[in-house]
PDB file of C-alpha atoms in Angstrom:
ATOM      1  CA  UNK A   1      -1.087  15.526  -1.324  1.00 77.00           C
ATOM      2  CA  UNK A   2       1.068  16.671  -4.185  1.00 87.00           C
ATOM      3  CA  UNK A   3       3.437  14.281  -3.915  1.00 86.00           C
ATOM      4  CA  UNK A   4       0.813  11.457  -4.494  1.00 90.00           C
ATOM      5  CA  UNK A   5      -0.500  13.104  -7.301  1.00 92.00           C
ATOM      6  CA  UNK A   6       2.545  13.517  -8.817  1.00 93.00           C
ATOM      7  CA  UNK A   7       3.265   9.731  -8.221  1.00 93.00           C
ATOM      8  CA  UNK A   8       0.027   9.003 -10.120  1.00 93.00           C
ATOM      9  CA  UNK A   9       0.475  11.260 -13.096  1.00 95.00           C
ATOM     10  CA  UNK A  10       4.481   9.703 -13.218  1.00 96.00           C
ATOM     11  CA  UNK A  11       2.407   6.302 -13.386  1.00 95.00           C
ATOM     12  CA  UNK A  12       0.048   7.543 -16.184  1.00 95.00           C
ATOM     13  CA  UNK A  13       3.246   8.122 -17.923  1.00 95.00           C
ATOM     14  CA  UNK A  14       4.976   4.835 -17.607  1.00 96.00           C
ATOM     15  CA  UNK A  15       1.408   2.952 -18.887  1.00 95.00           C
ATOM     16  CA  UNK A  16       1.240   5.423 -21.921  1.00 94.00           C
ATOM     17  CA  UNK A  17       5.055   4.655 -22.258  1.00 92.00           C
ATOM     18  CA  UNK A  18       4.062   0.828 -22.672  1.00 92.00           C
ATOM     19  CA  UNK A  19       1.557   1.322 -24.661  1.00 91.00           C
ATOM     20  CA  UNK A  20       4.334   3.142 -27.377  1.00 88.00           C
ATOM     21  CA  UNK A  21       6.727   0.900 -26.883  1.00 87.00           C
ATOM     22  CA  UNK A  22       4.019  -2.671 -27.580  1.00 87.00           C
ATOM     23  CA  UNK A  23       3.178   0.064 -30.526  1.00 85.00           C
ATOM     24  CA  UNK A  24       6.830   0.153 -31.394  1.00 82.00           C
ATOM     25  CA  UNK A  25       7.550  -3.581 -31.525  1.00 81.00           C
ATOM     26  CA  UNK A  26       4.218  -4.295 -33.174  1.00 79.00           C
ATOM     27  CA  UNK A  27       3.631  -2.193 -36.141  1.00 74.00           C
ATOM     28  CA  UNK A  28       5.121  -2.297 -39.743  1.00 67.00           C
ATOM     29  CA  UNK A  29       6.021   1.178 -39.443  1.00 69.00           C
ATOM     30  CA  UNK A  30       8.919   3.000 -38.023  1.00 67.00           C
ATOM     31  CA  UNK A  31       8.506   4.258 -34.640  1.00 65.00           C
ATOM     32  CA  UNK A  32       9.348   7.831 -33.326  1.00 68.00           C
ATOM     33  CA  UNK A  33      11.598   7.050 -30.259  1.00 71.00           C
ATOM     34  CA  UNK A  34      11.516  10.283 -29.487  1.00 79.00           C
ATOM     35  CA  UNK A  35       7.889  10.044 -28.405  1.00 84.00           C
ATOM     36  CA  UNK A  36       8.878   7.429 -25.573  1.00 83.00           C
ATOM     37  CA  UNK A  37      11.609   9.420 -24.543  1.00 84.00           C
ATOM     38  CA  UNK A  38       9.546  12.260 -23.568  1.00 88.00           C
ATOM     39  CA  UNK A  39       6.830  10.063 -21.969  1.00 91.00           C
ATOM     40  CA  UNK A  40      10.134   8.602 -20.447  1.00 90.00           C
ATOM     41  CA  UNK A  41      11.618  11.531 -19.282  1.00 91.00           C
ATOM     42  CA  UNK A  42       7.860  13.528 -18.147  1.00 94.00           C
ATOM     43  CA  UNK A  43       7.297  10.425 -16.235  1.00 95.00           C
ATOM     44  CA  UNK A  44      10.419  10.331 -14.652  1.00 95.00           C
ATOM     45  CA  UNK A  45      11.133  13.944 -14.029  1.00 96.00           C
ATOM     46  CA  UNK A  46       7.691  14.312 -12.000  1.00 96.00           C
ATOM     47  CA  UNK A  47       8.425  10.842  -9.987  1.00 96.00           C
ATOM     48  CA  UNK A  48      11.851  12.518  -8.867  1.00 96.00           C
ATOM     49  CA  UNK A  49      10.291  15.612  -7.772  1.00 96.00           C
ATOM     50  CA  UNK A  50       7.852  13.497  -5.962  1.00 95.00           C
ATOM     51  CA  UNK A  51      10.558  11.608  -4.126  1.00 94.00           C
ATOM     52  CA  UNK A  52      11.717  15.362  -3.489  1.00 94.00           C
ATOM     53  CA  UNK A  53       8.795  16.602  -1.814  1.00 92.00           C
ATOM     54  CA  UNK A  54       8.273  13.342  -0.102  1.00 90.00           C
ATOM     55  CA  UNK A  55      11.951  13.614   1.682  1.00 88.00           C
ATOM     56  CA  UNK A  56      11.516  17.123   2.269  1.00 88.00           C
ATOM     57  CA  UNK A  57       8.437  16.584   4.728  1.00 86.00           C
ATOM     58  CA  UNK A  58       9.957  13.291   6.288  1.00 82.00           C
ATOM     59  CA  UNK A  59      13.852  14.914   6.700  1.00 82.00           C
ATOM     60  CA  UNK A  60      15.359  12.064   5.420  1.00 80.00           C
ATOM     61  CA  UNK A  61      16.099   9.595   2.627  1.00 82.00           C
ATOM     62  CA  UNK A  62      12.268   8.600   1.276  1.00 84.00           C
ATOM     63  CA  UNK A  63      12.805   5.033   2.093  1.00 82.00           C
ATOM     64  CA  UNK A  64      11.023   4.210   5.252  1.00 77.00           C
ATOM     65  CA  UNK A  65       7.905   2.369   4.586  1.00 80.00           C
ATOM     66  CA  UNK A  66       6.349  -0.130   1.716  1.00 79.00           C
ATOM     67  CA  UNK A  67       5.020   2.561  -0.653  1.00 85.00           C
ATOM     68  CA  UNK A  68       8.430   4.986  -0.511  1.00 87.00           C
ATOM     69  CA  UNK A  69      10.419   1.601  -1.034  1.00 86.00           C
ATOM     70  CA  UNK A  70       8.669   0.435  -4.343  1.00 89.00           C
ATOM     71  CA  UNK A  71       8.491   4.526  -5.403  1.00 93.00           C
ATOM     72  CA  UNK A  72      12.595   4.403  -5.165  1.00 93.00           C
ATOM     73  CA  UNK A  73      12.986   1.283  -6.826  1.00 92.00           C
ATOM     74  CA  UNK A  74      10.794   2.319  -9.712  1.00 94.00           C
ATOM     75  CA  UNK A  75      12.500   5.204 -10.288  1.00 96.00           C
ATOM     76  CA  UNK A  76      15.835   3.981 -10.152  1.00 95.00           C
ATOM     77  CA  UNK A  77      14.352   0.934 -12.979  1.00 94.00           C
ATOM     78  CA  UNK A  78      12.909   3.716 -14.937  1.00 95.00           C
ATOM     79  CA  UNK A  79      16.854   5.762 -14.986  1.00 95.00           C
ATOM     80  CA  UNK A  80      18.421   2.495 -15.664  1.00 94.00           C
ATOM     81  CA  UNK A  81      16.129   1.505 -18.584  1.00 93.00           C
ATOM     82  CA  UNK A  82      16.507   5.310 -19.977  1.00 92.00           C
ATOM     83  CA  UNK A  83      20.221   5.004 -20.170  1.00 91.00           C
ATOM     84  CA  UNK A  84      20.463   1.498 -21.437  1.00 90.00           C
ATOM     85  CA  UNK A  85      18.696   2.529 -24.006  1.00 86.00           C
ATOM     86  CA  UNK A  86      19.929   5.487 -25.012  1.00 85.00           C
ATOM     87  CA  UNK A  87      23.288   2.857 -25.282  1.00 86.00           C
ATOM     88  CA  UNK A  88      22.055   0.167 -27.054  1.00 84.00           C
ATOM     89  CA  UNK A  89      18.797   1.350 -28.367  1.00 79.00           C
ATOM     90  CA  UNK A  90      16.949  -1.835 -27.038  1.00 84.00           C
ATOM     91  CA  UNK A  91      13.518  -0.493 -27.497  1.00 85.00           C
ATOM     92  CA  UNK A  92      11.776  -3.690 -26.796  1.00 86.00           C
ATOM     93  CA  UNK A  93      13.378  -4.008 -23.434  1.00 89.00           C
ATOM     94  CA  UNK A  94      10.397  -1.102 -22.304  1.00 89.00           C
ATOM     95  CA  UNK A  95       7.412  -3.717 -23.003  1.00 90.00           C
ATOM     96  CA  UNK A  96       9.018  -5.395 -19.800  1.00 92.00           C
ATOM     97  CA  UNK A  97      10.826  -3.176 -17.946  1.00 93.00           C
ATOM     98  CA  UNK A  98       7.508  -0.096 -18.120  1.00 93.00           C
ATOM     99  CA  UNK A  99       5.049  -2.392 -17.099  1.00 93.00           C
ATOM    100  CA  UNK A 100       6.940  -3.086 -14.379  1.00 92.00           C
ATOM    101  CA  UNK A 101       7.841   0.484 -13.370  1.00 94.00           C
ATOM    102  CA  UNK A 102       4.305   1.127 -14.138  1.00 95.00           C
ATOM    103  CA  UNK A 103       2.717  -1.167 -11.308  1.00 93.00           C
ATOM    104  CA  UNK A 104       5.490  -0.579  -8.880  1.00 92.00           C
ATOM    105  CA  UNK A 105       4.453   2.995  -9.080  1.00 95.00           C
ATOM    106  CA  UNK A 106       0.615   2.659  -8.808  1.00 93.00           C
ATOM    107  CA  UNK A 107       1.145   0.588  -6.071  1.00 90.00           C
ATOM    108  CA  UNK A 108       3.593   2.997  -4.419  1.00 89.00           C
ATOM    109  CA  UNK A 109       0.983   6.004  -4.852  1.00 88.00           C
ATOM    110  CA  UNK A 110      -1.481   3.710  -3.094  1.00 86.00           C
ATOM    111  CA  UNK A 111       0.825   2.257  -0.059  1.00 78.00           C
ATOM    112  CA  UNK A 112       2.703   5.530   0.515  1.00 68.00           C
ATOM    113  CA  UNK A 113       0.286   6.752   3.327  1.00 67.00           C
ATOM    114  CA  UNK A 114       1.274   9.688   5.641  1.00 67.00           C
ATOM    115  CA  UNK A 115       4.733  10.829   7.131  1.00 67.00           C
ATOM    116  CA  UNK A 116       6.377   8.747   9.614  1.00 68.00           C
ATOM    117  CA  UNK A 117       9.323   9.566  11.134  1.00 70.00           C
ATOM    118  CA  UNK A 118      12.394   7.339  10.833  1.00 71.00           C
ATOM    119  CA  UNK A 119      13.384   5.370  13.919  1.00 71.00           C
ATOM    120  CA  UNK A 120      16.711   6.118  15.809  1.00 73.00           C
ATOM    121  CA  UNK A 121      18.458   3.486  15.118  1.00 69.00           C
ATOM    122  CA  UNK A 122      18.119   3.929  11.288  1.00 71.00           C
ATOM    123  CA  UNK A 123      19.271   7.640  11.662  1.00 76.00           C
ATOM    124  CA  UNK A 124      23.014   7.054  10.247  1.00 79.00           C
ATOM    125  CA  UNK A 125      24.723   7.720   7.083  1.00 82.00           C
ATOM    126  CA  UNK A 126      24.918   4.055   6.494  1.00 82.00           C
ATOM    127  CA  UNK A 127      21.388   4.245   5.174  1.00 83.00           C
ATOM    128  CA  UNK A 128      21.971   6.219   1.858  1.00 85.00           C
ATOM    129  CA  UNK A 129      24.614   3.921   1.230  1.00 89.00           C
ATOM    130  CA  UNK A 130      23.447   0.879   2.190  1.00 90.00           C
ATOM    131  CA  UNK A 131      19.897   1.773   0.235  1.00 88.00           C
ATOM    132  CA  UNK A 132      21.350   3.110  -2.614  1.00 91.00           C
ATOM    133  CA  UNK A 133      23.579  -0.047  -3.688  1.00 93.00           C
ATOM    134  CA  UNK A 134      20.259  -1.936  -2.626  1.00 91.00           C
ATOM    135  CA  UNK A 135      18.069  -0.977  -4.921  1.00 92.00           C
ATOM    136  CA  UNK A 136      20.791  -0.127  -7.439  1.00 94.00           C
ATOM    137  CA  UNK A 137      20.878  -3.615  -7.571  1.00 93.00           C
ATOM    138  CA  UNK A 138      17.601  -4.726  -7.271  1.00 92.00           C
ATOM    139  CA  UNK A 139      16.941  -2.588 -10.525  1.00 93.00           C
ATOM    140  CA  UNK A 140      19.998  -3.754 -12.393  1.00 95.00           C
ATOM    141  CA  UNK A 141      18.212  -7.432 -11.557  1.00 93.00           C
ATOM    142  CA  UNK A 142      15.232  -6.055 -12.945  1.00 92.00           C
ATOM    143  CA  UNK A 143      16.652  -5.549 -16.042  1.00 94.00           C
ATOM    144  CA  UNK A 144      18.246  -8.927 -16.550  1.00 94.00           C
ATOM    145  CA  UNK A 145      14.649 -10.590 -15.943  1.00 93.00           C
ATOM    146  CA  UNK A 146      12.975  -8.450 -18.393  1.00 93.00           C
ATOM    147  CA  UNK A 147      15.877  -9.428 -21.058  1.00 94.00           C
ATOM    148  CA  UNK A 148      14.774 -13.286 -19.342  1.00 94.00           C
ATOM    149  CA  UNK A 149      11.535 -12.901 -20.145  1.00 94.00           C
ATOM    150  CA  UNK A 150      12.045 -11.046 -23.874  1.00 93.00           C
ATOM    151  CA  UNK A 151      14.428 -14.124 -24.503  1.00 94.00           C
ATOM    152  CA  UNK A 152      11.668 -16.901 -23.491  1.00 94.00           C
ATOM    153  CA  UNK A 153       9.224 -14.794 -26.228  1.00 91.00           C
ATOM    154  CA  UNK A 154      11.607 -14.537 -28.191  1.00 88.00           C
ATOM    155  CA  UNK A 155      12.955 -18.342 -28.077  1.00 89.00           C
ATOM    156  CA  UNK A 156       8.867 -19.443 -28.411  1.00 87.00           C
ATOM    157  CA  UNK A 157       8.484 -17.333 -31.456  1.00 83.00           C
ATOM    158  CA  UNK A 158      11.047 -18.511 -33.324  1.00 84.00           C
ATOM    159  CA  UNK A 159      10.513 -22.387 -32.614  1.00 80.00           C
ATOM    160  CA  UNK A 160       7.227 -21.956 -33.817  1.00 77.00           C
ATOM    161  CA  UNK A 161       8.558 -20.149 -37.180  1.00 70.00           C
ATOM    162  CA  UNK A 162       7.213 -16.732 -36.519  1.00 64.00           C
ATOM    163  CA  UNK A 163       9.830 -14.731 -37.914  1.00 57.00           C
ATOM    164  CA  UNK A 164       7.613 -12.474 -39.976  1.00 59.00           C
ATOM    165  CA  UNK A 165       4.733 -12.057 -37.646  1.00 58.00           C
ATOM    166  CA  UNK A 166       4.115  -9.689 -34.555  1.00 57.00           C
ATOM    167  CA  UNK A 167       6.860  -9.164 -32.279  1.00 62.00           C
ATOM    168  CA  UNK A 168       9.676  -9.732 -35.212  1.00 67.00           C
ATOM    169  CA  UNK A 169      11.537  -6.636 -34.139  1.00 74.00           C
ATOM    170  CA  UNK A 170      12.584  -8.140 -30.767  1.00 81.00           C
ATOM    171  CA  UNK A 171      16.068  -8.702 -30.550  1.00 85.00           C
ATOM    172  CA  UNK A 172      18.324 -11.507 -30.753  1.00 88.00           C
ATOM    173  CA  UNK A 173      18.416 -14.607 -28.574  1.00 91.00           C
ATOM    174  CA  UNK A 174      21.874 -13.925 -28.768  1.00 91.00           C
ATOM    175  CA  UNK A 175      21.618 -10.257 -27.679  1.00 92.00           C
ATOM    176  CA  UNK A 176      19.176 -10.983 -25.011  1.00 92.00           C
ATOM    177  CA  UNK A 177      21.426 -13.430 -23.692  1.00 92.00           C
ATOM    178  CA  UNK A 178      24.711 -11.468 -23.026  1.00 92.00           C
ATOM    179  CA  UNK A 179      22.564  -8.387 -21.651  1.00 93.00           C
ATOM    180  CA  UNK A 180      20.893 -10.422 -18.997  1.00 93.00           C
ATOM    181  CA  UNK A 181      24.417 -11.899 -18.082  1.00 92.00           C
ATOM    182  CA  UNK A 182      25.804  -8.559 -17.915  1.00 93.00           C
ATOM    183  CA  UNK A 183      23.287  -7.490 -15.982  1.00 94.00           C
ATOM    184  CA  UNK A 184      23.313 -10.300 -13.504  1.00 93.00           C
ATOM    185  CA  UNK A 185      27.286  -9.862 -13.007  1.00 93.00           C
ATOM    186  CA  UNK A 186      26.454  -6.193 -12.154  1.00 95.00           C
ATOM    187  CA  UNK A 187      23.269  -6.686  -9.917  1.00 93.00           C
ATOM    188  CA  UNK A 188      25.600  -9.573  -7.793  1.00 93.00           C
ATOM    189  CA  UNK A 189      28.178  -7.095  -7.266  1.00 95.00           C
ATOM    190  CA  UNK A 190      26.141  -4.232  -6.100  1.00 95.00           C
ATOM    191  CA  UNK A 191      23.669  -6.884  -4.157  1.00 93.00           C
ATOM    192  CA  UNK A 192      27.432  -7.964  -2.486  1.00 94.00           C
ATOM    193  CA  UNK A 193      28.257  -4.684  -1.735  1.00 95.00           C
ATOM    194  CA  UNK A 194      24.921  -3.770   0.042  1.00 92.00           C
ATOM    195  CA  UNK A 195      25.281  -6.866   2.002  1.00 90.00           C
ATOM    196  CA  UNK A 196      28.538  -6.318   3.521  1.00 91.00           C
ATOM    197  CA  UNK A 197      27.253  -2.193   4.062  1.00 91.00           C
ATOM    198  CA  UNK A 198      24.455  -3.747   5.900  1.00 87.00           C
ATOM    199  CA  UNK A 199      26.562  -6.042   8.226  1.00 86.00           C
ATOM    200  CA  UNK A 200      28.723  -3.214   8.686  1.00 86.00           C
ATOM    201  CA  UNK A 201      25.663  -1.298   9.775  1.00 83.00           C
ATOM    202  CA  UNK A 202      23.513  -3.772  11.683  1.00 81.00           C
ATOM    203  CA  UNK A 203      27.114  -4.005  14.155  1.00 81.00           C
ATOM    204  CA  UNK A 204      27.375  -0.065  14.554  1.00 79.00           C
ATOM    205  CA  UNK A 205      23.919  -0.350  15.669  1.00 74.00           C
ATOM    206  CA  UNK A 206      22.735  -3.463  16.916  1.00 71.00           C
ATOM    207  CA  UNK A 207      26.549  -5.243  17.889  1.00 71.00           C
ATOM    208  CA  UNK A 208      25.872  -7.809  15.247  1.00 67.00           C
ATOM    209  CA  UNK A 209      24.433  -8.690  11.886  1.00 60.00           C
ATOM    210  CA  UNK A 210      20.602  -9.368  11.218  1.00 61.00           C
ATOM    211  CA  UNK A 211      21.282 -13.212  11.326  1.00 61.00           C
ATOM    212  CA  UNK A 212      17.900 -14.037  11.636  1.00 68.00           C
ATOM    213  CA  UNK A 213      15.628 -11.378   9.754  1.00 74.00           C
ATOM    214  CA  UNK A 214      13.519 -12.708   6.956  1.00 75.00           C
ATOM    215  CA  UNK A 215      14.739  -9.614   4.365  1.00 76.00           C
ATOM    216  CA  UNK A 216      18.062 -11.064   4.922  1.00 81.00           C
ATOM    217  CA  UNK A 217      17.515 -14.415   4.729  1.00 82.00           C
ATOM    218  CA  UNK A 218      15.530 -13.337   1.360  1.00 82.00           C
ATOM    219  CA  UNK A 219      18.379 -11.656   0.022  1.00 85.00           C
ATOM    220  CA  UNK A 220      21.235 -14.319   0.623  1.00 86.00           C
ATOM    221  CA  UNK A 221      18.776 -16.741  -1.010  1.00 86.00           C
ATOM    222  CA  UNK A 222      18.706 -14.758  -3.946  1.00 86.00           C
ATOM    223  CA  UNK A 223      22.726 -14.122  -3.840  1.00 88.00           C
ATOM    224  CA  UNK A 224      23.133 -17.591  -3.468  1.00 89.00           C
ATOM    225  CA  UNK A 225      21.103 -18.524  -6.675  1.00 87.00           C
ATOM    226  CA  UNK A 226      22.668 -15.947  -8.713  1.00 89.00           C
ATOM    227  CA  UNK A 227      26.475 -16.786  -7.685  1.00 91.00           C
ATOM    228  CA  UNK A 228      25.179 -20.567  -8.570  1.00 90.00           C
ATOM    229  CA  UNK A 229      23.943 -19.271 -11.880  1.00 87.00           C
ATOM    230  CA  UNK A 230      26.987 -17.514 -12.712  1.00 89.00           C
ATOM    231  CA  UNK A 231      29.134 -20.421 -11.596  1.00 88.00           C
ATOM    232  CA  UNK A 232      27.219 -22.829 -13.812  1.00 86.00           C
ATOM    233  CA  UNK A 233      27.004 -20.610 -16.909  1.00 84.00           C
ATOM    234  CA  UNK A 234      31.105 -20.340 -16.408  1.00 84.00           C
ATOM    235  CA  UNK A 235      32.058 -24.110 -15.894  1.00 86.00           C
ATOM    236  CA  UNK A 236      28.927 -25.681 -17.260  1.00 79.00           C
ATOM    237  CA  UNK A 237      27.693 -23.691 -20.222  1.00 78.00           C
ATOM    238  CA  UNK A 238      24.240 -22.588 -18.608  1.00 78.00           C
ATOM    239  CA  UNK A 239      22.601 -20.722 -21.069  1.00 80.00           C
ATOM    240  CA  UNK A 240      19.580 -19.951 -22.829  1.00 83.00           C
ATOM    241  CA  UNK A 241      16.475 -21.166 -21.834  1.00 87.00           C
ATOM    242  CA  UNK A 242      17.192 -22.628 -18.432  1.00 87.00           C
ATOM    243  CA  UNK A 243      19.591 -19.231 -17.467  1.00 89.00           C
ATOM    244  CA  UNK A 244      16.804 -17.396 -18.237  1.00 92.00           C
ATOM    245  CA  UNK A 245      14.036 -18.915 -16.283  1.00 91.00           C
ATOM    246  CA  UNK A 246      16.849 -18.901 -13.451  1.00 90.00           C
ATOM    247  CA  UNK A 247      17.160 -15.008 -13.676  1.00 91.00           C
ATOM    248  CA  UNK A 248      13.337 -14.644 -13.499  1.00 93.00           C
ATOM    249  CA  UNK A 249      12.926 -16.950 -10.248  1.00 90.00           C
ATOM    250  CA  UNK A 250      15.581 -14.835  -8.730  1.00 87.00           C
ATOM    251  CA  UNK A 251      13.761 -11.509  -9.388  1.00 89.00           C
ATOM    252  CA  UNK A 252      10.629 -12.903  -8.202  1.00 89.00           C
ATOM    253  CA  UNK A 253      11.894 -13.950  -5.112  1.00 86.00           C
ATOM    254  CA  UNK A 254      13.681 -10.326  -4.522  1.00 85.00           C
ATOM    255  CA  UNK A 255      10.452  -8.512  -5.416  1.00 83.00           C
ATOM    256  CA  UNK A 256       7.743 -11.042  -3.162  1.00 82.00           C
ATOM    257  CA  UNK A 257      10.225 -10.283   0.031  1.00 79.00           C
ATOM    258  CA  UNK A 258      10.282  -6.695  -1.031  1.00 77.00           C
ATOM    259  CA  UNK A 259       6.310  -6.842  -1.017  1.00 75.00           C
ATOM    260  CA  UNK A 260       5.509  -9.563   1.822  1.00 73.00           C
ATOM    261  CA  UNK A 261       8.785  -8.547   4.590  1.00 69.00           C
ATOM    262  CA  UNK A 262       7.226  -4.914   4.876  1.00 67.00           C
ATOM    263  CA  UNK A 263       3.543  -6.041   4.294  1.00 66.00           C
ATOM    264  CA  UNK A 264       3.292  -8.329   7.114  1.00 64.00           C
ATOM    265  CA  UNK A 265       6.155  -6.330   9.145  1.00 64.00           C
ATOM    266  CA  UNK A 266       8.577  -8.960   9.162  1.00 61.00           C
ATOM    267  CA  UNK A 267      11.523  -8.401  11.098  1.00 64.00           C
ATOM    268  CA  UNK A 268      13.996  -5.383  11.510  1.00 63.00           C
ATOM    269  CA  UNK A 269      13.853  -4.328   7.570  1.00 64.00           C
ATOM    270  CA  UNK A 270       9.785  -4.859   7.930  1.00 59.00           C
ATOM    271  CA  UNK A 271       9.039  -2.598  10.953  1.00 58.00           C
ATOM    272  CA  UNK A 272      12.072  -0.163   9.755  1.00 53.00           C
ATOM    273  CA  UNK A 273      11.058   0.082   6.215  1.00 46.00           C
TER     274      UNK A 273
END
């Protein structure tokens, strides 16, 4: 199908994307960034007319099973990492955040399967809503962990007095630090909002809130850690090191009940999408 194949060459993209960008970060010489934003911007332009195509032959928001699920949130991480860097011109944040995008996508162009329509119940305008704060958030949270993980490289590099060697353009510990915070204040406010647009929805459907579903239960887990996080770093001066590995655990957790809720069909969120 087209729409697979465009999936595939998007992913082909994102790997020769991290490929520039390990380049970039590695070699003595200047890098043109202009090169990643067209691999950027190729990639991403064919994965949204993929997501296109895909909608047009379901009639509906491409969200429905495994492989359309980790196809929107890749796109979405790919967007956010485009503008963020046009902002701040955080290169480095790509040998993370592509990577990522890169096996979310190959793994969506496997998964994706044939059309299937969308059941009943999820046929309300609550779903583009609710979805799109969703994995808004869930990309925003991407983010922060790849800063998490750049700042544990980082951090390892320079207690071991590698300030010269490979890897000396990442940025600073400092730097790394406040994006992943920002990040994290932004991804718990959009991660609220879906929340309360999914209670909202589960009652005009179901007469009462998905108490019991293991996506749920998944996501207030992750909530929960973050608001703790935040809460510490505020009153107890959590930062660094231990923040970091925080924001990664959190991310994990998001991404495994992304992966194992639909996989196994787990609950309303695994047999709906």
């Amino acid at each position: 199908m087209m729409e697979i194949l465009l999936l595939r060459c998007a992913a082909g993209l994102y790997l020769a994307a991290t490929a520039a960008v390990l380049t970039a970060i590695t070699s003595q010489r200047e890098f043109p960034t202009r090169l990643l934003g067209w691999l950027l911007g190729g990639g991403l332009f064919l994965h949204v007319v993929s997501i296109v195509l895909r909608g047009a032959q379901v009639a509906h928001l491409p969200v429905a099973t495994q492989g359309e699920a980790l196809s929107m949130l890749a796109a979405v991480l790919v967007a956010l990492f485009l503008v963020l860097q046009r902002r701040t011109g955080l290169l480095a944040l790509g040998a993370v955040v592509m990577p990522l995008a890169f096996g979310l996508t190959l793994a969506a162009s496997v998964l994706k399967g044939g059309a299937e329509p969308l059941p009943p119940v999820l046929r309300s305008l609550w779903l583009p809503v609710h979805v799109a704060f969703a994995f808004l958030g869930d990309a925003v949270f991407g983010i922060a962990c790849s800063a998490s993980v750049l700042y544990l490289v980082q951090e390892r590099r320079l207690k071991a007095h590698r300030g010269r060697g490979v890897l000396r353009r990442l940025p600073s510990l400092e730097t790394l630090d406040r994006l992943s915070h920002t990040c994290l204040q932004w991804g718990l406010v959009l991660l609220t909002v879906a929340i309360v647009t999914g209670i909202v929805w589960a009652h005009e459907a179901w007469g009462q809130a998905w108490t019991g579903d293991p996506k749920v239960v998944f996501t207030l887990l992750v909530w929960g850690l973050y608001v703790v996080l935040l809460q510490g770093r505020m009153t107890a001066g959590w930062r660094g090191r231990w923040a970091a590995q925080l924001t990664i655990a959190g991310f994990t957790v998001l991404v495994a009940s992304l992966v194992s809720v639909n996989l196994l069909g787990l609950g309303i969120h695994g047999r709906g999408y």
